mmCIF file of C-alpha atoms in Angstrom:
data_model
loop_
_atom_site.group_PDB
_atom_site.id
_atom_site.type_symbol
_atom_site.label_atom_id
_atom_site.label_comp_id
_atom_site.label_asym_id
_atom_site.label_seq_id
_atom_site.Cartn_x
_atom_site.Cartn_y
_atom_site.Cartn_z
ATOM 1 C CA UNK A 61 97.158 2.107 163.851
ATOM 2 C CA UNK A 62 98.609 2.956 167.243
ATOM 3 C CA UNK A 63 99.504 -0.710 167.686
ATOM 4 C CA UNK A 64 101.975 -0.801 164.829
ATOM 5 C CA UNK A 65 105.024 0.641 166.636
ATOM 6 C CA UNK A 66 104.668 -1.963 169.404
ATOM 7 C CA UNK A 67 104.515 -4.770 166.882
ATOM 8 C CA UNK A 68 107.441 -3.390 164.945
ATOM 9 C CA UNK A 69 109.568 -2.969 168.072
ATOM 10 C CA UNK A 70 108.890 -6.539 169.138
ATOM 11 C CA UNK A 71 109.640 -7.901 165.689
ATOM 12 C CA UNK A 72 112.877 -5.970 165.380
ATOM 13 C CA UNK A 73 114.067 -6.796 168.889
ATOM 14 C CA UNK A 74 113.312 -10.491 168.433
ATOM 15 C CA UNK A 75 114.928 -10.654 165.010
ATOM 16 C CA UNK A 76 118.033 -8.845 166.240
ATOM 17 C CA UNK A 77 118.365 -11.110 169.271
ATOM 18 C CA UNK A 78 117.984 -14.260 167.179
ATOM 19 C CA UNK A 79 120.435 -13.094 164.537
ATOM 20 C CA UNK A 80 123.133 -12.257 167.062
ATOM 21 C CA UNK A 81 122.615 -15.567 168.861
ATOM 22 C CA UNK A 82 122.729 -17.518 165.616
ATOM 23 C CA UNK A 83 126.027 -15.851 164.746
ATOM 24 C CA UNK A 84 127.643 -16.373 168.138
ATOM 25 C CA UNK A 85 126.111 -19.682 169.160
ATOM 26 C CA UNK A 86 127.185 -21.980 166.339
ATOM 27 C CA UNK A 87 129.265 -25.021 167.170
ATOM 28 C CA UNK A 88 130.532 -27.797 164.857
ATOM 29 C CA UNK A 89 128.379 -30.934 164.599
ATOM 30 C CA UNK A 90 129.639 -34.511 164.910
ATOM 31 C CA UNK A 91 132.256 -35.271 162.286
ATOM 32 C CA UNK A 92 132.185 -31.756 160.863
ATOM 33 C CA UNK A 93 135.202 -30.575 162.806
ATOM 34 C CA UNK A 94 138.302 -32.801 162.690
ATOM 35 C CA UNK A 95 139.540 -31.226 165.924
ATOM 36 C CA UNK A 96 136.442 -32.145 167.928
ATOM 37 C CA UNK A 97 136.371 -35.191 170.149
ATOM 38 C CA UNK A 98 133.238 -37.299 169.895
ATOM 39 C CA UNK A 99 132.152 -39.101 173.035
ATOM 40 C CA UNK A 100 129.371 -41.687 172.834
ATOM 41 C CA UNK A 101 126.849 -41.785 175.649
ATOM 42 C CA UNK A 102 124.219 -44.481 176.208
ATOM 43 C CA UNK A 103 121.404 -43.492 178.533
ATOM 44 C CA UNK A 104 119.215 -46.284 179.906
ATOM 45 C CA UNK A 105 116.816 -46.443 182.854
ATOM 46 C CA UNK A 106 119.643 -47.127 185.316
ATOM 47 C CA UNK A 107 122.900 -46.317 183.538
ATOM 48 C CA UNK A 108 124.696 -43.466 181.820
ATOM 49 C CA UNK A 109 127.558 -45.095 179.963
ATOM 50 C CA UNK A 110 130.179 -42.674 178.643
ATOM 51 C CA UNK A 111 132.602 -44.196 176.108
ATOM 52 C CA UNK A 112 135.653 -42.433 177.530
ATOM 53 C CA UNK A 113 136.438 -40.754 180.846
ATOM 54 C CA UNK A 114 138.565 -37.967 179.399
ATOM 55 C CA UNK A 115 139.011 -35.740 176.374
ATOM 56 C CA UNK A 116 141.429 -33.001 175.331
ATOM 57 C CA UNK A 117 140.225 -29.429 175.884
ATOM 58 C CA UNK A 118 138.392 -27.699 173.064
ATOM 59 C CA UNK A 119 135.390 -28.950 171.131
ATOM 60 C CA UNK A 120 133.763 -32.027 172.610
ATOM 61 C CA UNK A 121 130.611 -33.554 171.158
ATOM 62 C CA UNK A 122 128.617 -35.906 173.354
ATOM 63 C CA UNK A 123 126.487 -38.106 171.094
ATOM 64 C CA UNK A 124 123.756 -39.232 173.473
ATOM 65 C CA UNK A 125 121.600 -42.247 172.572
ATOM 66 C CA UNK A 126 118.516 -43.063 174.613
ATOM 67 C CA UNK A 127 118.421 -46.848 175.019
ATOM 68 C CA UNK A 128 115.750 -46.727 177.742
ATOM 69 C CA UNK A 129 112.003 -46.376 177.327
ATOM 70 C CA UNK A 130 111.553 -42.977 178.987
ATOM 71 C CA UNK A 131 112.488 -39.531 177.747
ATOM 72 C CA UNK A 132 115.966 -38.628 178.952
ATOM 73 C CA UNK A 133 118.341 -35.695 179.407
ATOM 74 C CA UNK A 134 122.141 -35.549 179.541
ATOM 75 C CA UNK A 135 124.160 -33.061 181.579
ATOM 76 C CA UNK A 136 127.799 -32.065 181.691
ATOM 77 C CA UNK A 137 128.310 -30.514 185.125
ATOM 78 C CA UNK A 138 131.168 -28.427 186.502
ATOM 79 C CA UNK A 139 133.631 -29.460 189.199
ATOM 80 C CA UNK A 140 131.134 -28.634 191.956
ATOM 81 C CA UNK A 141 128.713 -31.145 190.423
ATOM 82 C CA UNK A 142 126.016 -28.460 190.182
ATOM 83 C CA UNK A 143 126.856 -25.829 187.598
ATOM 84 C CA UNK A 144 125.438 -26.831 184.202
ATOM 85 C CA UNK A 145 128.199 -26.646 181.591
ATOM 86 C CA UNK A 146 126.030 -28.218 178.915
ATOM 87 C CA UNK A 147 122.715 -30.007 178.635
ATOM 88 C CA UNK A 148 120.673 -31.727 175.959
ATOM 89 C CA UNK A 149 116.966 -32.417 176.579
ATOM 90 C CA UNK A 150 114.040 -34.047 174.807
ATOM 91 C CA UNK A 151 115.904 -37.207 173.849
ATOM 92 C CA UNK A 152 113.105 -39.644 173.061
ATOM 93 C CA UNK A 153 113.567 -43.415 173.386
ATOM 94 C CA UNK A 154 115.403 -44.803 170.370
ATOM 95 C CA UNK A 155 116.757 -41.422 169.276
ATOM 96 C CA UNK A 156 120.150 -39.738 169.554
ATOM 97 C CA UNK A 157 121.062 -36.133 170.076
ATOM 98 C CA UNK A 158 124.337 -34.272 170.284
ATOM 99 C CA UNK A 159 125.570 -31.947 172.978
ATOM 100 C CA UNK A 160 128.374 -29.837 171.553
ATOM 101 C CA UNK A 161 130.458 -27.865 174.048
ATOM 102 C CA UNK A 162 133.764 -26.060 174.084
ATOM 103 C CA UNK A 163 135.417 -26.908 177.387
ATOM 104 C CA UNK A 164 138.621 -25.791 179.083
ATOM 105 C CA UNK A 165 140.806 -28.279 180.981
ATOM 106 C CA UNK A 166 139.394 -29.330 184.335
ATOM 107 C CA UNK A 167 137.224 -31.751 186.254
ATOM 108 C CA UNK A 168 133.633 -32.362 185.213
ATOM 109 C CA UNK A 169 130.777 -34.782 185.831
ATOM 110 C CA UNK A 170 128.499 -36.515 183.354
ATOM 111 C CA UNK A 171 124.993 -37.562 184.372
ATOM 112 C CA UNK A 172 121.799 -38.740 182.652
ATOM 113 C CA UNK A 173 118.279 -37.979 183.815
ATOM 114 C CA UNK A 174 115.855 -40.602 182.486
ATOM 115 C CA UNK A 175 112.290 -39.560 183.351
ATOM 116 C CA UNK A 176 113.516 -35.955 183.744
ATOM 117 C CA UNK A 177 113.316 -35.893 187.536
ATOM 118 C CA UNK A 178 115.554 -36.414 190.533
ATOM 119 C CA UNK A 179 119.334 -36.236 190.635
ATOM 120 C CA UNK A 180 119.831 -38.484 187.626
ATOM 121 C CA UNK A 181 121.717 -41.758 187.193
ATOM 122 C CA UNK A 182 125.276 -42.819 186.400
ATOM 123 C CA UNK A 183 127.038 -39.717 187.680
ATOM 124 C CA UNK A 184 130.657 -40.160 186.554
ATOM 125 C CA UNK A 185 133.774 -38.001 186.729
ATOM 126 C CA UNK A 186 134.981 -36.688 183.385
ATOM 127 C CA UNK A 187 138.412 -35.132 182.891
ATOM 128 C CA UNK A 188 139.308 -32.591 180.258
ATOM 129 C CA UNK A 189 143.078 -32.499 179.711
ATOM 130 C CA UNK A 190 145.186 -29.650 178.300
ATOM 131 C CA UNK B 293 106.706 -44.983 171.391
ATOM 132 C CA UNK B 294 104.527 -43.653 174.211
ATOM 133 C CA UNK B 295 107.363 -41.512 175.589
ATOM 134 C CA UNK B 296 107.961 -39.960 172.161
ATOM 135 C CA UNK B 297 104.223 -39.411 171.763
ATOM 136 C CA UNK B 298 104.124 -37.579 175.093
ATOM 137 C CA UNK B 299 107.037 -35.326 174.074
ATOM 138 C CA UNK B 300 105.258 -34.409 170.837
ATOM 139 C CA UNK B 301 102.025 -33.743 172.731
ATOM 140 C CA UNK B 302 103.746 -31.615 175.369
ATOM 141 C CA UNK B 303 105.682 -29.508 172.883
ATOM 142 C CA UNK B 304 102.694 -28.914 170.619
ATOM 143 C CA UNK B 305 99.911 -28.427 173.141
ATOM 144 C CA UNK B 306 100.488 -24.875 174.345
ATOM 145 C CA UNK B 307 100.887 -23.509 170.827
ATOM 146 C CA UNK B 308 97.774 -25.395 169.668
ATOM 147 C CA UNK B 309 95.690 -23.989 172.548
ATOM 148 C CA UNK B 310 96.834 -20.391 172.006
ATOM 149 C CA UNK B 311 96.204 -20.612 168.263
ATOM 150 C CA UNK B 312 92.805 -22.215 168.936
ATOM 151 C CA UNK B 313 91.848 -19.273 171.164
ATOM 152 C CA UNK B 314 93.111 -16.735 168.604
ATOM 153 C CA UNK B 315 91.012 -18.343 165.874
ATOM 154 C CA UNK B 316 87.949 -18.398 168.147
ATOM 155 C CA UNK B 317 88.573 -14.755 168.950
ATOM 156 C CA UNK B 318 88.664 -13.685 165.301
ATOM 157 C CA UNK B 319 85.592 -15.775 164.496
ATOM 158 C CA UNK B 320 83.790 -14.167 167.445
ATOM 159 C CA UNK B 321 84.650 -10.709 166.152
ATOM 160 C CA UNK B 322 83.366 -11.691 162.706
ATOM 161 C CA UNK B 323 86.843 -11.112 161.407
ATOM 162 C CA UNK B 324 87.480 -14.289 159.478
ATOM 163 C CA UNK B 325 89.260 -12.132 156.928
ATOM 164 C CA UNK B 326 92.247 -11.932 159.321
ATOM 165 C CA UNK B 327 92.458 -15.744 159.529
ATOM 166 C CA UNK B 328 94.679 -16.219 156.434
ATOM 167 C CA UNK B 329 97.191 -13.836 158.016
ATOM 168 C CA UNK B 330 97.025 -15.832 161.227
ATOM 169 C CA UNK B 331 97.727 -19.081 159.371
ATOM 170 C CA UNK B 332 100.575 -17.287 157.637
ATOM 171 C CA UNK B 333 102.083 -16.633 161.086
ATOM 172 C CA UNK B 334 101.570 -20.230 162.167
ATOM 173 C CA UNK B 335 102.864 -21.664 158.882
ATOM 174 C CA UNK B 336 105.817 -19.300 158.910
ATOM 175 C CA UNK B 337 106.799 -20.379 162.416
ATOM 176 C CA UNK B 338 106.517 -24.068 161.499
ATOM 177 C CA UNK B 339 108.581 -23.562 158.333
ATOM 178 C CA UNK B 340 111.271 -21.512 160.089
ATOM 179 C CA UNK B 341 111.477 -24.021 162.952
ATOM 180 C CA UNK B 342 111.700 -27.083 160.712
ATOM 181 C CA UNK B 343 114.177 -25.350 158.412
ATOM 182 C CA UNK B 344 116.469 -24.148 161.200
ATOM 183 C CA UNK B 345 116.129 -27.504 162.966
ATOM 184 C CA UNK B 346 117.164 -29.390 159.819
ATOM 185 C CA UNK B 347 120.067 -27.033 159.244
ATOM 186 C CA UNK B 348 121.302 -27.499 162.818
ATOM 187 C CA UNK B 349 120.795 -31.289 162.739
ATOM 188 C CA UNK B 350 122.141 -32.185 159.302
ATOM 189 C CA UNK B 351 124.354 -29.187 158.568
ATOM 190 C CA UNK B 352 127.936 -28.634 159.649
ATOM 191 C CA UNK B 353 127.010 -26.518 162.633
ATOM 192 C CA UNK B 354 124.772 -27.068 165.623
ATOM 193 C CA UNK B 355 123.685 -24.619 168.280
ATOM 194 C CA UNK B 356 125.682 -24.335 171.489
ATOM 195 C CA UNK B 357 123.968 -25.131 174.755
ATOM 196 C CA UNK B 358 124.131 -21.524 175.949
ATOM 197 C CA UNK B 359 122.651 -20.175 172.708
ATOM 198 C CA UNK B 360 119.834 -22.717 172.851
ATOM 199 C CA UNK B 361 118.918 -21.763 176.414
ATOM 200 C CA UNK B 362 119.242 -18.041 175.692
ATOM 201 C CA UNK B 363 116.977 -18.298 172.657
ATOM 202 C CA UNK B 364 114.434 -20.365 174.610
ATOM 203 C CA UNK B 365 114.595 -18.013 177.587
ATOM 204 C CA UNK B 366 114.388 -14.707 175.741
ATOM 205 C CA UNK B 367 111.694 -15.871 173.312
ATOM 206 C CA UNK B 368 109.625 -16.991 176.314
ATOM 207 C CA UNK B 369 109.876 -13.579 177.928
ATOM 208 C CA UNK B 370 108.990 -11.818 174.652
ATOM 209 C CA UNK B 371 106.057 -14.228 174.183
ATOM 210 C CA UNK B 372 104.787 -13.455 177.705
ATOM 211 C CA UNK B 373 104.893 -9.719 177.020
ATOM 212 C CA UNK B 374 103.065 -10.124 173.709
ATOM 213 C CA UNK B 375 100.354 -12.421 175.088
ATOM 214 C CA UNK B 376 99.787 -10.031 178.013
ATOM 215 C CA UNK B 377 99.408 -7.128 175.596
ATOM 216 C CA UNK B 378 97.005 -9.209 173.535
ATOM 217 C CA UNK B 379 94.796 -10.149 176.520
ATOM 218 C CA UNK B 380 94.186 -6.506 177.411
ATOM 219 C CA UNK B 381 93.870 -5.454 173.803
ATOM 220 C CA UNK B 382 91.197 -8.118 173.349
ATOM 221 C CA UNK B 383 89.303 -6.766 176.354
ATOM 222 C CA UNK B 384 89.473 -3.212 175.082
ATOM 223 C CA UNK B 385 88.290 -4.283 171.668
ATOM 224 C CA UNK B 386 85.439 -6.196 173.275
ATOM 225 C CA UNK B 387 84.364 -3.027 175.053
ATOM 226 C CA UNK B 388 84.408 -0.777 171.988
ATOM 227 C CA UNK B 389 82.502 -3.485 170.180
ATOM 228 C CA UNK B 390 79.539 -2.755 172.433
ATOM 229 C CA UNK B 391 79.609 0.945 171.651
ATOM 230 C CA UNK B 392 78.679 2.636 168.416
ATOM 231 C CA UNK B 393 82.274 3.178 167.388
ATOM 232 C CA UNK B 394 82.558 -0.025 165.456
ATOM 233 C CA UNK B 395 84.491 1.709 162.765
ATOM 234 C CA UNK B 396 87.323 2.224 165.277
ATOM 235 C CA UNK B 397 87.437 -1.474 165.979
ATOM 236 C CA UNK B 398 87.834 -2.073 162.303
ATOM 237 C CA UNK B 399 90.716 0.294 161.818
ATOM 238 C CA UNK B 400 92.343 -0.840 165.088
ATOM 239 C CA UNK B 401 92.313 -4.441 164.030
ATOM 240 C CA UNK B 402 94.038 -3.457 160.823
ATOM 241 C CA UNK B 403 97.216 -2.705 162.753
ATOM 242 C CA UNK B 404 96.778 -5.035 165.686
ATOM 243 C CA UNK B 405 95.750 -7.841 163.353
ATOM 244 C CA UNK B 406 99.432 -8.126 162.556
ATOM 245 C CA UNK B 407 100.090 -8.140 166.300
ATOM 246 C CA UNK B 408 97.886 -11.228 166.565
ATOM 247 C CA UNK B 409 99.838 -12.796 163.716
ATOM 248 C CA UNK B 410 103.045 -12.146 165.643
ATOM 249 C CA UNK B 411 101.505 -13.742 168.747
ATOM 250 C CA UNK B 412 100.618 -16.814 166.672
ATOM 251 C CA UNK B 413 104.113 -16.853 165.182
ATOM 252 C CA UNK B 414 105.773 -16.690 168.611
ATOM 253 C CA UNK B 415 103.362 -19.158 170.226
ATOM 254 C CA UNK B 416 104.413 -21.735 167.659
ATOM 255 C CA UNK B 417 107.997 -20.627 167.124
ATOM 256 C CA UNK B 418 108.968 -20.280 170.784
ATOM 257 C CA UNK B 419 109.382 -23.991 171.316
ATOM 258 C CA UNK B 420 109.375 -24.686 167.591
ATOM 259 C CA UNK B 421 113.123 -24.995 167.107
ATOM 260 C CA UNK B 422 113.467 -27.261 170.134
ATOM 261 C CA UNK B 423 110.569 -29.404 168.886
ATOM 262 C CA UNK B 424 112.059 -29.494 165.388
ATOM 263 C CA UNK B 425 115.402 -30.682 166.789
ATOM 264 C CA UNK B 426 113.535 -33.450 168.611
ATOM 265 C CA UNK B 427 111.593 -34.354 165.433
ATOM 266 C CA UNK B 428 114.679 -34.440 163.220
ATOM 267 C CA UNK B 429 116.421 -36.648 165.792
ATOM 268 C CA UNK B 430 113.464 -39.016 165.398
ATOM 269 C CA UNK B 431 113.871 -38.815 161.614
ATOM 270 C CA UNK B 432 117.571 -39.607 161.966
ATOM 271 C CA UNK B 433 116.683 -42.714 163.938
ATOM 272 C CA UNK B 434 114.414 -44.062 161.180
ATOM 273 C CA UNK B 435 117.324 -46.084 159.778
ATOM 274 C CA UNK B 436 116.983 -48.295 162.835
ATOM 275 C CA UNK B 437 113.446 -47.722 164.028
ATOM 276 C CA UNK B 438 110.487 -45.660 162.837
ATOM 277 C CA UNK B 439 108.715 -45.862 166.192
ATOM 278 C CA UNK B 440 110.113 -42.566 167.571
ATOM 279 C CA UNK B 441 108.959 -40.627 164.487
ATOM 280 C CA UNK B 442 105.570 -42.337 164.561
ATOM 281 C CA UNK B 443 105.138 -41.558 168.263
ATOM 282 C CA UNK B 444 106.247 -37.933 167.914
ATOM 283 C CA UNK B 445 103.918 -37.359 164.961
ATOM 284 C CA UNK B 446 100.910 -38.873 166.728
ATOM 285 C CA UNK B 447 101.666 -36.693 169.771
ATOM 286 C CA UNK B 448 101.715 -33.511 167.695
ATOM 287 C CA UNK B 449 98.515 -34.541 165.896
ATOM 288 C CA UNK B 450 96.792 -35.069 169.266
ATOM 289 C CA UNK B 451 97.978 -31.603 170.360
ATOM 290 C CA UNK B 452 96.530 -30.016 167.213
ATOM 291 C CA UNK B 453 93.265 -31.937 167.723
ATOM 292 C CA UNK B 454 93.036 -30.633 171.306
ATOM 293 C CA UNK B 455 93.640 -27.099 170.027
ATOM 294 C CA UNK B 456 90.749 -27.575 167.609
ATOM 295 C CA UNK B 457 88.517 -28.890 170.421
ATOM 296 C CA UNK B 458 89.367 -25.834 172.535
ATOM 297 C CA UNK B 459 88.407 -23.645 169.591
ATOM 298 C CA UNK B 460 85.099 -25.510 169.192
ATOM 299 C CA UNK B 461 84.467 -25.190 172.922
ATOM 300 C CA UNK B 462 85.252 -21.522 173.504
ATOM 301 C CA UNK B 463 83.699 -20.278 170.282
ATOM 302 C CA UNK B 464 80.301 -21.205 171.761
ATOM 303 C CA UNK B 465 80.794 -19.119 174.898
ATOM 304 C CA UNK B 466 78.806 -15.895 174.972
ATOM 305 C CA UNK B 467 80.939 -12.943 173.928
ATOM 306 C CA UNK B 468 80.989 -11.198 177.310
ATOM 307 C CA UNK B 469 82.199 -14.283 179.153
ATOM 308 C CA UNK B 470 84.464 -15.295 176.282
ATOM 309 C CA UNK B 471 87.012 -12.567 176.958
ATOM 310 C CA UNK B 472 86.972 -13.171 180.708
ATOM 311 C CA UNK B 473 87.506 -16.934 180.422
ATOM 312 C CA UNK B 474 90.062 -16.920 177.641
ATOM 313 C CA UNK B 475 91.810 -13.972 179.292
ATOM 314 C CA UNK B 476 92.230 -15.786 182.623
ATOM 315 C CA UNK B 477 93.418 -18.898 180.858
ATOM 316 C CA UNK B 478 95.918 -16.970 178.744
ATOM 317 C CA UNK B 479 97.273 -15.144 181.823
ATOM 318 C CA UNK B 480 98.024 -18.507 183.470
ATOM 319 C CA UNK B 481 99.583 -19.772 180.235
ATOM 320 C CA UNK B 482 101.699 -16.623 179.898
ATOM 321 C CA UNK B 483 102.830 -16.876 183.537
ATOM 322 C CA UNK B 484 103.949 -20.457 182.900
ATOM 323 C CA UNK B 485 105.856 -19.422 179.801
ATOM 324 C CA UNK B 486 107.598 -16.684 181.803
ATOM 325 C CA UNK B 487 108.598 -19.129 184.562
ATOM 326 C CA UNK B 488 109.830 -21.564 181.910
ATOM 327 C CA UNK B 489 111.959 -18.814 180.378
ATOM 328 C CA UNK B 490 113.407 -18.012 183.798
ATOM 329 C CA UNK B 491 114.395 -21.673 184.207
ATOM 330 C CA UNK B 492 116.109 -21.668 180.800
ATOM 331 C CA UNK B 493 118.110 -18.604 181.816
ATOM 332 C CA UNK B 494 118.938 -20.256 185.159
ATOM 333 C CA UNK B 495 120.266 -23.315 183.349
ATOM 334 C CA UNK B 496 122.339 -21.108 181.070
ATOM 335 C CA UNK B 497 123.824 -19.490 184.191
ATOM 336 C CA UNK B 498 122.443 -16.041 183.261
ATOM 337 C CA UNK B 499 120.158 -16.059 186.320
ATOM 338 C CA UNK B 500 121.139 -17.614 189.679
ATOM 339 C CA UNK B 501 119.358 -20.113 191.908
ATOM 340 C CA UNK B 502 119.053 -23.197 189.685
ATOM 341 C CA UNK B 503 119.395 -25.498 192.689
ATOM 342 C CA UNK B 504 117.209 -23.593 195.186
ATOM 343 C CA UNK B 505 113.915 -25.402 194.811
ATOM 344 C CA UNK B 506 110.683 -23.893 196.166
ATOM 345 C CA UNK B 507 109.033 -27.304 195.902
ATOM 346 C CA UNK B 508 109.598 -30.657 194.257
ATOM 347 C CA UNK B 509 106.523 -32.804 193.639
ATOM 348 C CA UNK B 510 108.164 -34.983 190.979
ATOM 349 C CA UNK B 511 107.198 -38.001 193.074
ATOM 350 C CA UNK B 512 103.481 -37.213 192.873
ATOM 351 C CA UNK B 513 103.550 -35.727 189.354
ATOM 352 C CA UNK B 514 106.312 -37.453 187.354
ATOM 353 C CA UNK B 515 107.273 -35.290 184.333
ATOM 354 C CA UNK B 516 107.095 -38.382 182.132
ATOM 355 C CA UNK B 517 103.514 -39.289 183.091
ATOM 356 C CA UNK B 518 100.524 -38.345 180.920
ATOM 357 C CA UNK B 519 99.156 -35.930 183.524
ATOM 358 C CA UNK B 520 102.607 -34.417 184.060
ATOM 359 C CA UNK B 521 102.755 -33.990 180.285
ATOM 360 C CA UNK B 522 99.358 -32.260 180.160
ATOM 361 C CA UNK B 523 100.229 -29.918 183.041
ATOM 362 C CA UNK B 524 103.560 -29.058 181.435
ATOM 363 C CA UNK B 525 102.068 -28.718 177.968
ATOM 364 C CA UNK B 526 99.225 -26.384 178.959
ATOM 365 C CA UNK B 527 100.331 -24.173 181.853
ATOM 366 C CA UNK B 528 104.041 -25.092 181.857
ATOM 367 C CA UNK B 529 103.800 -26.549 185.350
ATOM 368 C CA UNK B 530 107.209 -27.811 186.410
ATOM 369 C CA UNK B 531 107.101 -30.410 189.244
ATOM 370 C CA UNK B 532 110.494 -29.183 190.467
ATOM 371 C CA UNK B 533 110.163 -25.392 190.597
ATOM 372 C CA UNK B 534 112.944 -23.071 191.716
ATOM 373 C CA UNK B 535 112.339 -20.185 194.117
ATOM 374 C CA UNK B 536 113.092 -17.645 191.433
ATOM 375 C CA UNK B 537 110.566 -19.290 189.091
ATOM 376 C CA UNK B 538 107.897 -19.319 191.811
ATOM 377 C CA UNK B 539 108.537 -15.671 192.742
ATOM 378 C CA UNK B 540 108.480 -14.509 189.125
ATOM 379 C CA UNK B 541 105.289 -16.532 188.510
ATOM 380 C CA UNK B 542 103.532 -14.864 191.470
ATOM 381 C CA UNK B 543 104.957 -11.413 190.706
ATOM 382 C CA UNK B 544 103.439 -11.668 187.237
ATOM 383 C CA UNK B 545 100.166 -13.429 188.005
ATOM 384 C CA UNK B 546 98.918 -11.436 191.009
ATOM 385 C CA UNK B 547 99.115 -7.887 189.573
ATOM 386 C CA UNK B 548 98.044 -8.948 186.074
ATOM 387 C CA UNK B 549 94.977 -10.809 187.351
ATOM 388 C CA UNK B 550 94.129 -7.915 189.683
ATOM 389 C CA UNK B 551 94.350 -5.468 186.789
ATOM 390 C CA UNK B 552 92.381 -7.831 184.564
ATOM 391 C CA UNK B 553 89.548 -8.078 187.102
ATOM 392 C CA UNK B 554 89.470 -4.281 187.440
ATOM 393 C CA UNK B 555 89.205 -3.799 183.698
ATOM 394 C CA UNK B 556 86.417 -6.397 183.473
ATOM 395 C CA UNK B 557 84.495 -4.773 186.350
ATOM 396 C CA UNK B 558 84.673 -1.385 184.665
ATOM 397 C CA UNK B 559 82.878 -2.817 181.682
ATOM 398 C CA UNK B 560 79.162 -3.369 181.657
ATOM 399 C CA UNK B 561 78.566 -6.766 183.160
ATOM 400 C CA UNK B 562 75.986 -7.758 180.574
ATOM 401 C CA UNK B 563 77.119 -6.882 177.107
ATOM 402 C CA UNK B 564 74.363 -7.444 174.600
ATOM 403 C CA UNK B 565 76.713 -7.346 171.689
ATOM 404 C CA UNK B 566 76.483 -10.932 170.585
ATOM 405 C CA UNK B 567 73.496 -10.049 168.442
ATOM 406 C CA UNK B 568 74.771 -6.721 167.128
ATOM 407 C CA UNK B 569 78.170 -8.199 166.342
ATOM 408 C CA UNK B 570 76.493 -10.067 163.528
ATOM 409 C CA UNK B 571 75.847 -6.740 161.795
ATOM 410 C CA UNK B 572 77.283 -6.725 158.269
ATOM 411 C CA UNK B 573 78.944 -3.351 158.931
ATOM 412 C CA UNK B 574 81.679 -5.230 160.765
ATOM 413 C CA UNK B 575 82.645 -7.430 157.912
ATOM 414 C CA UNK B 576 83.653 -4.666 155.545
ATOM 415 C CA UNK B 577 87.059 -3.193 156.170
ATOM 416 C CA UNK B 578 90.327 -2.325 154.588
ATOM 417 C CA UNK B 579 93.539 -3.648 156.109
#
């Protein structure tokens, strides 16, 4: 019986953490928010084609399609090219996944990582305007 | 299809192995009566993951990047703590099993049985939402191609089959060695989960040092290869490991293994309980 408090504490702590995250971490999906800009991204073995090089600040949804034959990841990096502003992983070949971010005006970089290793391919500047 | 299969395998493997060991453990203790509860934990985690994943994929709202990493990171750390508690609890139970106080084992398991259910729930649920998001993305793609869904499903089925094989394998080990072997394995698994959680928190910017790599062997062990998949899926080995991940991994593994060895040494090296454990007295209990 002495184990029960431990179990209960864990359960409560986990539930509380998840609930607060679920409340604070929700972002609109593609098409659900008229104010969001949708940017299409095609990730292949050698390229990371982004449909537009800029978007207005606020909600931006990157709809990433894996056109290659390896698992891929997509990153939105900060001005220094290192800080991860947003990332979507586990994009299998032939599937699409969204990265929804709320971004202030500034300079960013987009990059894909087919095969999940190295510095990635198709690093491109991305501008968020005011 | 192969790449999708490997993702499914990688995401499902660790959970399948942990659940396989938990089942073997309960069977070893002659406590099959706790199994339905265990499956309740597993089923609950699968249902919650698939449900939340569907809601986030097809509903109006998705999960922000930060929230996703924070959930992954914190659940990993909670899972590590729980699995560590379970390893030592299993050892202690194994010891009392050899003594005459079997009644204590019975009443202890009543409470801790739910602890095991929580471990099963977290083992599956930890990566469950992420896996569900990947699965639903494959479902979404079925308008154009069913190959991703087929690949992902086969991968998960292989993971479950490997979990079953692990169960079949370890359940044959003699009871004394059983706790030592599964304990060591689970410590390495838990250490990997902890390091994985640290990486999630580094990506979210909560912890520093995302770009300070301790080593990068991606060339020798590509994450997309089958062996990279197996290493990632079982012990969470990341070919590009940050310094913070490596330090946390060592800071967890060394003292926990040292403590584990001490606890094992304190026990009688040759427990002759495998025969007495069959005694019918063990099977009667009230939860």
